[in-house]
Short mmCIF file of C-alpha atoms in Angstrom, two decimals:
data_model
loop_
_atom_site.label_atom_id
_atom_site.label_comp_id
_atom_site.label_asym_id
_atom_site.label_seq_id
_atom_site.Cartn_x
_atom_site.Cartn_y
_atom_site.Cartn_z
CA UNK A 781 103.86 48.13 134.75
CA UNK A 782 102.61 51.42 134.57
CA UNK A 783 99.38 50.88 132.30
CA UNK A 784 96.72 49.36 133.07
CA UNK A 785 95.98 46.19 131.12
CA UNK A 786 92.99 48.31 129.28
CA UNK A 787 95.75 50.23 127.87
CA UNK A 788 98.16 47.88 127.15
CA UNK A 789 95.67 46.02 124.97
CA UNK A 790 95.06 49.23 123.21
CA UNK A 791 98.68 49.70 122.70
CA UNK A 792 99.19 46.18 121.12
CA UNK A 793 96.47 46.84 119.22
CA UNK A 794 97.77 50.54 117.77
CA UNK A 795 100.88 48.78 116.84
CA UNK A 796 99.21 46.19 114.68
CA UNK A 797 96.98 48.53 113.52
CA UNK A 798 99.75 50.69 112.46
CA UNK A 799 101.97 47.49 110.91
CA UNK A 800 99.00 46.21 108.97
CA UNK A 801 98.32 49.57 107.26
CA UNK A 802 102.54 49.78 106.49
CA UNK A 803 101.71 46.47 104.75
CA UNK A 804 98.31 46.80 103.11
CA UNK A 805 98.78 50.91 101.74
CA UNK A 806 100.13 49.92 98.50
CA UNK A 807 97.69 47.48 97.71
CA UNK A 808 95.31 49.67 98.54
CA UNK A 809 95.76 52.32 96.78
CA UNK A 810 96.90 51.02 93.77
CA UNK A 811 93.33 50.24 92.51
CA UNK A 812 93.98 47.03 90.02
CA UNK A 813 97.10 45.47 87.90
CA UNK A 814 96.53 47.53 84.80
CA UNK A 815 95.34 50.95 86.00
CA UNK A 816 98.83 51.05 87.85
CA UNK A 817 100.64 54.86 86.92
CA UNK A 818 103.80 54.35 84.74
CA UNK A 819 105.72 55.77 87.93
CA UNK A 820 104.67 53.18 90.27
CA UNK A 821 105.00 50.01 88.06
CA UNK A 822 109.13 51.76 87.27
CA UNK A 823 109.34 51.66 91.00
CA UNK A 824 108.52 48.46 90.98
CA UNK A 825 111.09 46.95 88.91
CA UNK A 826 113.77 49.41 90.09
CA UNK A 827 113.45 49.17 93.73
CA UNK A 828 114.20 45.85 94.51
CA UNK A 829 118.22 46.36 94.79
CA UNK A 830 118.30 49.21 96.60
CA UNK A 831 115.56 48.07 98.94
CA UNK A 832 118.14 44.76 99.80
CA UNK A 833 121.18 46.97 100.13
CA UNK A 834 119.36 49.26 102.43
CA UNK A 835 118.42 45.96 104.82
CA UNK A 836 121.55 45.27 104.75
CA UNK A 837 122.69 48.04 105.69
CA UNK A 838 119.81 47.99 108.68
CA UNK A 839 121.21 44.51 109.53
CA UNK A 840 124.88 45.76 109.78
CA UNK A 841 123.91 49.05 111.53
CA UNK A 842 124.47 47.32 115.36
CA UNK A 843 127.72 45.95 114.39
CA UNK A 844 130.47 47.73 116.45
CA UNK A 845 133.15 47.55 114.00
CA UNK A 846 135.41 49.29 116.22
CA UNK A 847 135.66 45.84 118.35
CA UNK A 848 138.15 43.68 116.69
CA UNK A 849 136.33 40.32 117.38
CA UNK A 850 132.79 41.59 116.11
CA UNK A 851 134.08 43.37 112.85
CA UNK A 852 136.90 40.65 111.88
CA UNK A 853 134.28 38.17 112.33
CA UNK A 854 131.62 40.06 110.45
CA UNK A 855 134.03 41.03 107.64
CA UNK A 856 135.55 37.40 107.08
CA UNK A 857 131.99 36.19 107.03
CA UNK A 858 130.36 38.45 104.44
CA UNK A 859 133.79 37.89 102.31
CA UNK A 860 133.30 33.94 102.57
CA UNK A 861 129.75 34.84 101.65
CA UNK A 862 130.80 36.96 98.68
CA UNK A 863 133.12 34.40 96.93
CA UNK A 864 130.69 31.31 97.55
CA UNK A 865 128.39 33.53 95.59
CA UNK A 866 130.86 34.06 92.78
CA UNK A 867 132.11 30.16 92.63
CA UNK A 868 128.46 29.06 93.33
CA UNK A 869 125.57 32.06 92.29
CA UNK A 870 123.67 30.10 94.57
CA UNK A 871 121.60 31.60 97.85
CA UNK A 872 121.62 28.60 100.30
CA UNK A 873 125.30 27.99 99.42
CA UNK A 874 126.23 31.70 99.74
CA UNK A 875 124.42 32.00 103.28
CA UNK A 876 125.73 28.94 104.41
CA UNK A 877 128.94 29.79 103.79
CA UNK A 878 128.56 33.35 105.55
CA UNK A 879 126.74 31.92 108.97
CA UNK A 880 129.35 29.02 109.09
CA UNK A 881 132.02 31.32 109.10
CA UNK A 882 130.65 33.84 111.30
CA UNK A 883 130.15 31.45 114.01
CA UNK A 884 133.65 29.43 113.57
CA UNK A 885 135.18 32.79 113.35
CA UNK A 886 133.01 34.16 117.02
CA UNK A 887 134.45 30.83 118.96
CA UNK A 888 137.89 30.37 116.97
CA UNK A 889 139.64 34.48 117.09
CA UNK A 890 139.17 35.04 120.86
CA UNK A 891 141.81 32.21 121.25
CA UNK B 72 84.23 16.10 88.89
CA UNK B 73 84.06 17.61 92.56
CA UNK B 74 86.54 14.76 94.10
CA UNK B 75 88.85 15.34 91.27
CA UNK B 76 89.09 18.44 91.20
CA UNK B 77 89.87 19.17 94.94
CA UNK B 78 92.11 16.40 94.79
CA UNK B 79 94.10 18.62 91.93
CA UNK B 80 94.08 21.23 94.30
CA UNK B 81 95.23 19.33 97.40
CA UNK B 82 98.17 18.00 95.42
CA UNK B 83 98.71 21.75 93.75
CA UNK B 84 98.76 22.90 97.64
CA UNK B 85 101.32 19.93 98.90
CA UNK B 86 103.12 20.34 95.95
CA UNK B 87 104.26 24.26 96.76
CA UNK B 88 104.52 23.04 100.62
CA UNK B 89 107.23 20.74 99.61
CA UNK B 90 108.89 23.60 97.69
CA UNK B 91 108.54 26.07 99.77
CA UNK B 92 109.98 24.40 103.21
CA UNK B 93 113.61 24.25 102.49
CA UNK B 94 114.31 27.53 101.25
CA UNK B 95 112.48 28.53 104.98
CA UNK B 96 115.15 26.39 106.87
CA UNK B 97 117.33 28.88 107.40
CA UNK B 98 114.48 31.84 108.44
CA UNK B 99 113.49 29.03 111.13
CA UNK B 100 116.94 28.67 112.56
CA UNK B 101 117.00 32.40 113.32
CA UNK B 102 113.86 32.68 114.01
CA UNK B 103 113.51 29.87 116.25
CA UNK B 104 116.77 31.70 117.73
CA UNK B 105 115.38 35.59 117.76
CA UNK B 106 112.39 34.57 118.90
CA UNK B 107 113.22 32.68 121.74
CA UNK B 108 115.30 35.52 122.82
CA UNK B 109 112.32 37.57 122.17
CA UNK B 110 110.42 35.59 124.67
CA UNK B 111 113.21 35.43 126.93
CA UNK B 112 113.53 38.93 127.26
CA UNK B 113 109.76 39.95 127.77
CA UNK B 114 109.33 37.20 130.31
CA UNK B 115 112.03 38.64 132.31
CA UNK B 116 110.43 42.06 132.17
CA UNK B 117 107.42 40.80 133.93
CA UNK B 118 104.80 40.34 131.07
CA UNK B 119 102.86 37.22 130.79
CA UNK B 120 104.04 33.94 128.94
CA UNK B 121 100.95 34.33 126.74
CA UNK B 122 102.36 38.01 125.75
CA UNK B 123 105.21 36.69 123.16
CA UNK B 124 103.12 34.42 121.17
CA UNK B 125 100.18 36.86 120.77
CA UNK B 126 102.22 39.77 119.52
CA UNK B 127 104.12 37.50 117.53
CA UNK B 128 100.59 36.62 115.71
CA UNK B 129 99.32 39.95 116.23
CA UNK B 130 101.58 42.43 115.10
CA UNK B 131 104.46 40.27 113.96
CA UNK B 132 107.00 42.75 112.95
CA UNK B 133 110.38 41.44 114.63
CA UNK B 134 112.24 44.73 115.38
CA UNK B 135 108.83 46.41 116.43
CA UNK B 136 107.87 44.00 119.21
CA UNK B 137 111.07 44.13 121.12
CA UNK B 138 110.32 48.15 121.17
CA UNK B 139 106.83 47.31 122.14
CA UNK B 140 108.50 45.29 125.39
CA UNK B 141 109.94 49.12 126.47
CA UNK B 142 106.51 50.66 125.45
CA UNK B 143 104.26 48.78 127.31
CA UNK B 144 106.86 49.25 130.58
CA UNK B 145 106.35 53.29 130.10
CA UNK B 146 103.23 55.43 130.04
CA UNK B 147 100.23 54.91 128.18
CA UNK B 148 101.02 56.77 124.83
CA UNK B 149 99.16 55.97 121.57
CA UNK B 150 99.84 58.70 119.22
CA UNK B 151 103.75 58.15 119.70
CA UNK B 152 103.01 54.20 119.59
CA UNK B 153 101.11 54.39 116.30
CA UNK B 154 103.58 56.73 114.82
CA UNK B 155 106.74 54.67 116.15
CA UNK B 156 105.20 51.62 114.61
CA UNK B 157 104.64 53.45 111.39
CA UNK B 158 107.92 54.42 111.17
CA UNK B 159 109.35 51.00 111.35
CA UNK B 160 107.48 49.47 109.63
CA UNK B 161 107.63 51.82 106.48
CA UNK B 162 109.92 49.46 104.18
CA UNK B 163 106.80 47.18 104.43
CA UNK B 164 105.85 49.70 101.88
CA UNK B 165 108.66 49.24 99.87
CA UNK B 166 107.82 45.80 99.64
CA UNK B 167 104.32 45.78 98.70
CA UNK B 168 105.32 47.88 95.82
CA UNK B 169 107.57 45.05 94.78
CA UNK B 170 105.12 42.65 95.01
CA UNK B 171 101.98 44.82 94.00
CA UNK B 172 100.86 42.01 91.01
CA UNK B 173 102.17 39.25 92.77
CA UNK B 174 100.40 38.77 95.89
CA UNK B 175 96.92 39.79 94.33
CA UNK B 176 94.30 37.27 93.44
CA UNK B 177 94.58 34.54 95.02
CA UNK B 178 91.65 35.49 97.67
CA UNK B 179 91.89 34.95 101.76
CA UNK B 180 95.78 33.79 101.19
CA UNK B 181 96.38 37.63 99.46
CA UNK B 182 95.01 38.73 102.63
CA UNK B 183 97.15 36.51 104.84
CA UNK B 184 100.40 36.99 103.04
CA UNK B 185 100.25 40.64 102.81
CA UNK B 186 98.98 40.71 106.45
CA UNK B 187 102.45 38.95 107.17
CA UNK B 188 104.73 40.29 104.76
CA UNK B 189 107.89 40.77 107.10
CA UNK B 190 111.22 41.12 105.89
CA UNK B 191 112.20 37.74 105.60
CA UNK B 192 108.66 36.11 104.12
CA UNK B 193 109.09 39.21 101.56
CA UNK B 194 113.03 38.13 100.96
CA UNK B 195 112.16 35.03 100.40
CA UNK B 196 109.10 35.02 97.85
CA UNK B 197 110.52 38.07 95.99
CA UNK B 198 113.59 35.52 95.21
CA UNK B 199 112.40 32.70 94.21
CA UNK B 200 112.33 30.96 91.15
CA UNK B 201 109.51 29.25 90.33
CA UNK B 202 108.46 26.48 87.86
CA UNK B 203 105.42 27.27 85.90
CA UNK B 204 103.50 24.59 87.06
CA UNK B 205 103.50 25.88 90.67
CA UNK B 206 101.29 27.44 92.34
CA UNK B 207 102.47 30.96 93.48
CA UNK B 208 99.93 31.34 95.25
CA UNK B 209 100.01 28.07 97.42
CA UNK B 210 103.62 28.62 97.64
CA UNK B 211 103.89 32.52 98.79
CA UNK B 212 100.97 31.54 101.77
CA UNK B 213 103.29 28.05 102.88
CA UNK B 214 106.40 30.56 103.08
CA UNK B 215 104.63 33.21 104.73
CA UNK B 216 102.66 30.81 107.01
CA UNK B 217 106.19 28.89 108.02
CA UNK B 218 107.63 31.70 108.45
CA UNK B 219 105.26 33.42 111.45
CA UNK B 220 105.06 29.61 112.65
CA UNK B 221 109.24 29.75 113.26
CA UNK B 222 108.47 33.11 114.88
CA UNK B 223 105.30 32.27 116.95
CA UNK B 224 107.14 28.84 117.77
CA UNK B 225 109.94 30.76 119.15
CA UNK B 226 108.67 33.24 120.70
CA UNK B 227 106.13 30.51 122.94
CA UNK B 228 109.38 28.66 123.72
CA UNK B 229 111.40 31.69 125.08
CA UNK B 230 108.55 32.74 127.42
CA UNK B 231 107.99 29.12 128.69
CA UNK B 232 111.76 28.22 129.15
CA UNK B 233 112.57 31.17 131.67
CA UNK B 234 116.18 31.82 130.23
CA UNK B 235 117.43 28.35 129.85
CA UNK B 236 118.56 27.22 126.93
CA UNK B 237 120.69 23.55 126.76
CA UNK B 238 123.32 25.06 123.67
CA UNK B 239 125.01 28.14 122.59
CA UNK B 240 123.31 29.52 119.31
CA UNK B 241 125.48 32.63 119.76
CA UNK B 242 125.90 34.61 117.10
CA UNK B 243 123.00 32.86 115.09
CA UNK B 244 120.82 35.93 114.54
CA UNK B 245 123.69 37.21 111.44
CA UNK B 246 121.95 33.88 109.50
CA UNK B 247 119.31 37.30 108.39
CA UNK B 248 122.00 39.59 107.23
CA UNK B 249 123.69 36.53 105.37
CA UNK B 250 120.05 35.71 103.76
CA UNK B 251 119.74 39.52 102.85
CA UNK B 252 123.33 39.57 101.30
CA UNK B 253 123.04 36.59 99.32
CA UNK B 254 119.64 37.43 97.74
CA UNK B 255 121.16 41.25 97.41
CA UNK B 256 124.27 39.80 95.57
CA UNK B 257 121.22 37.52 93.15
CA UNK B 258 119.84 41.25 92.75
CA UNK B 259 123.33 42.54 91.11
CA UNK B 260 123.64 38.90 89.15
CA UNK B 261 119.78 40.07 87.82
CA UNK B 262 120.93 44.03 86.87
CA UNK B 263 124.03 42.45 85.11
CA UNK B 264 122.05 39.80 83.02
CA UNK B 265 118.84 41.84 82.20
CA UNK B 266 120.53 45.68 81.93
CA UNK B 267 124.59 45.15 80.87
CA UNK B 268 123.24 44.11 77.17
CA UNK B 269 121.86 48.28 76.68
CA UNK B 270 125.18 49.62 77.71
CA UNK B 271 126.57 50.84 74.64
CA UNK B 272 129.98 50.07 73.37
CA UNK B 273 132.62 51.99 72.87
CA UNK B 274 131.61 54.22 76.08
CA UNK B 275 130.14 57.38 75.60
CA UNK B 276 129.87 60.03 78.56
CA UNK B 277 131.45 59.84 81.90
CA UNK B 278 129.24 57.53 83.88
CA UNK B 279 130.82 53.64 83.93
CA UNK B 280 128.68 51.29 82.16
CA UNK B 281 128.40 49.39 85.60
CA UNK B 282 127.23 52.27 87.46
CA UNK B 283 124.33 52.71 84.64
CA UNK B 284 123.62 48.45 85.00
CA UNK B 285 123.81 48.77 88.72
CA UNK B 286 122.07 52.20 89.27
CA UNK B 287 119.13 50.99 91.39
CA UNK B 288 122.09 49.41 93.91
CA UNK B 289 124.25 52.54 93.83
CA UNK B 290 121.07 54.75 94.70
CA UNK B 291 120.20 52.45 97.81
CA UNK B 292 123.61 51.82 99.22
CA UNK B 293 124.35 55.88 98.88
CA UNK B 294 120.94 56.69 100.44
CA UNK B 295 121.10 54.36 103.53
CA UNK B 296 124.54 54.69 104.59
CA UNK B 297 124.37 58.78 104.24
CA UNK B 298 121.37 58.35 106.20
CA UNK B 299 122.91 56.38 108.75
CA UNK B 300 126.14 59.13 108.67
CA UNK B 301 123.27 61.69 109.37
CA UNK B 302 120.31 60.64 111.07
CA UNK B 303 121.99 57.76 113.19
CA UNK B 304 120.77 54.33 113.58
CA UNK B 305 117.55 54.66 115.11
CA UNK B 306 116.12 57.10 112.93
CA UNK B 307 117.91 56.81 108.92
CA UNK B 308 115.46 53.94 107.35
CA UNK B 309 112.52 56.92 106.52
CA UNK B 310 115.09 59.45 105.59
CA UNK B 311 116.67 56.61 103.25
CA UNK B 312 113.88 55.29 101.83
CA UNK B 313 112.78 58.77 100.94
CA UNK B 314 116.02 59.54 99.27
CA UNK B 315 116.14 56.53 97.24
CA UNK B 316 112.41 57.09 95.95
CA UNK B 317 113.41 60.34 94.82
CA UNK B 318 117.02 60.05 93.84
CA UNK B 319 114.99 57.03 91.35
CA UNK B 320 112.41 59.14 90.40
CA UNK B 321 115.02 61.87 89.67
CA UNK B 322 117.07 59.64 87.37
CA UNK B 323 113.57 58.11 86.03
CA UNK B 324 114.50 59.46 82.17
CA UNK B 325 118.27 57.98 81.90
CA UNK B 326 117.93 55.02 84.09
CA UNK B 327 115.17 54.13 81.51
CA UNK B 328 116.86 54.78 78.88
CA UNK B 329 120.26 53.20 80.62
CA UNK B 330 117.41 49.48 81.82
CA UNK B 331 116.43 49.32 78.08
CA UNK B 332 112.82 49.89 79.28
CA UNK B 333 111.64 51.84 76.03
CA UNK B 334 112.12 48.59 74.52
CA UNK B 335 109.88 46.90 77.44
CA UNK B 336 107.40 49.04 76.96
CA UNK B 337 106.72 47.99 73.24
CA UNK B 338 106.72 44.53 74.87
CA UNK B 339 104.43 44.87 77.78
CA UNK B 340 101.88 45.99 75.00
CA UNK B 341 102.38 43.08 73.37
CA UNK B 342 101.67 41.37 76.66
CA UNK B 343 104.28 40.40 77.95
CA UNK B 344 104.18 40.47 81.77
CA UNK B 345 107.57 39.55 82.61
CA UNK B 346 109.79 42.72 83.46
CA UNK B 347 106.38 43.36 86.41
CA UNK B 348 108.14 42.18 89.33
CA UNK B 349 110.91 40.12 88.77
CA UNK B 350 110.05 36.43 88.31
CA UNK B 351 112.08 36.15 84.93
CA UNK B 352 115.25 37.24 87.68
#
């Protein structure tokens, strides 16, 4: 290790430093439940979908879909997810569907 | 009056405990399985076996503290540390805003649950559905406290177990993008129920009356893969999140108009509370 243990403290300690005010800002600054602006309180209520798509997205982002193993299984996977959800509208259902899959499909295609 | 009181409480606290630990089973299965890798893979760098289980207390942001591994390896740098960590941890932002009258008020457990609000803690108390007579606020600290348990757990037993693990849990780690999925599919099922009802029939103008339900979705799923197209993977999260805060704040007049939200405005002065956050989804 190139830093001395002085600074690798400090390091650890920038990075939760750092992830605590990521976490804390909006409560923060957003004085009190009714003195909310009318922009912030729309955000919100509209955010939540696209903040869910865009961790999905973040989750898919390492697939390589250009290796037929990893994208077949990550494909049939999220589809099995997808109609669980419409038979079932149910989370645990949905997810166990998808993981099940996924890992059947990781130890069953290579054969 | 004392006794019975706290007893009230204790069985209030247990109560939300027993609530919130199924719905966590699944976080603990990958976290039990990303942190042990975690663990793993700092161990085998050279750091300490106390090391995982600190910063998993410490600064518990998952993708963050497998950067930090390469960090602490290089030169001492804390302007680009801070700034990396910012950067990474920007959608925590997102999520406060989501949950900006739901975590308050309930004393040291706000402080603890905001102080721990990762992705999946966040995914899984912005989901759920809760019976009146439940505590939130004993329930949102048991998820959030299970939750950095899995990870802390995890983390302790991939430092102490030097790379040996008895079973393959290969392929475990895509239990997170199945829990984001699912409760991103429960987030279209909400836009349909609460929004399709405004869409007027027969159609007028040229946008589809699911595009105007599903707006919110559209906006985020443009955004983050033409930031991904642009910026690559290591870099597109701020440029999304910036896009989808101002492509919503753009569209603020007609997606209004398009969410029926004139009407909830008449009704949030009546009191109503509901359409803050999402519990009635």
């Amino acid at each position: 290790m190139v830093m001395t243990p002085l600074q690798a403290a400090l390091t650890i300690v920038l990075a939760a430093a750092a992830t605590i005010t990521t976490r804390f800002a909006p409560f923060l600054l957003i004085p009190s439940a009714d003195r909310t602006p009318r922009w912030v309180r729309y955000l919100g209520r509209e955010l939540a979908p696209a903040t869910f798509i865009l961790l999905v997205v973040y989750c898919l982002k390492s697939v390589d879909f250009t290796n037929p193993l990893q994208a077949t299984a990550t494909i049939g996977a999220l589809l099995a997810l997808v109609l669980a959800h419409r038979l079932r509208h149910n989370m645990m259902v949905s997810m166990a569907a998808g993981i099940v899959c996924y890992m059947v499909l990781l130890r069953v295609l290579p054969l | 009056m004392t006794q019975q009181a706290s007893t009230a409480d204790k069985n209030k606290a247990f109560e939300a405990l027993k609530l919130a630990l199924p719905p966590s089973l699944p976080v603990m299965a990958a976290f039990l399985f990303l942190g042990t890798t975690y663990g793993i893979v700092s161990t085998t760098s050279g750091f300490p076996v106390w090391l995982p289980p600190l910063t998993a207390l410490v600064v518990y942001t998952g993708s963050f503290e497998f950067l930090l591994i390469g960090i602490l390896m290089g030169p001492f740098n804390p302007v680009g540390t801070f700034v990396s960590a910012l950067l990474v941890g920007a959608r925590h932002v997102f999520y406060g805003i989501s949950m900006l009258n739901r975590y308050r008020g309930f004393g040291l457990r706000s402080l603890y649950i905001i102080y721990t609000m990762a992705d999946e803690p966040f995914a899984l108390n912005f989901a759920a559905q809760l019976p009146p007579q439940v505590s939130r606020g004993w329930y949102y600290f048991w998820t959030s406290l299970l939750c950095q348990l899995y990870w802390v757990a995890g983390a302790f037993l991939g430092a102490v177990s030097g790379g040996f693990i008895p079973f393959d849990t290969t392929g475990l780690d895509f239990i997170l993008t199945c829990m984001f999925v699912a409760i991103f599919l429960l987030q279209l099922d909400a836009e349909h129920k609460s929004f399709a009802r405004f869409q007027r029939k027969p159609q007028c103008g040229r946008i589809p009356a699911w595009a105007k339900v599903h707006s919110s979705a559209l906006i985020g799923l443009v955004s983050a893969v033409v930031s991904l197209a642009l910026f690559g993977p290591q870099r597109f999260m701020v440029p999304a999140m910036v896009s989808i805060v101002g492509l919503l704040l753009l569209l603020r007049g007609p997606i209004e108009r398009w969410h029926g939200h004139q009407v909830f405005n008449q009704a949030h002065a009546a009191g109503a509370s509901k359409e803050e956050g999402s519990t009635s989804w």
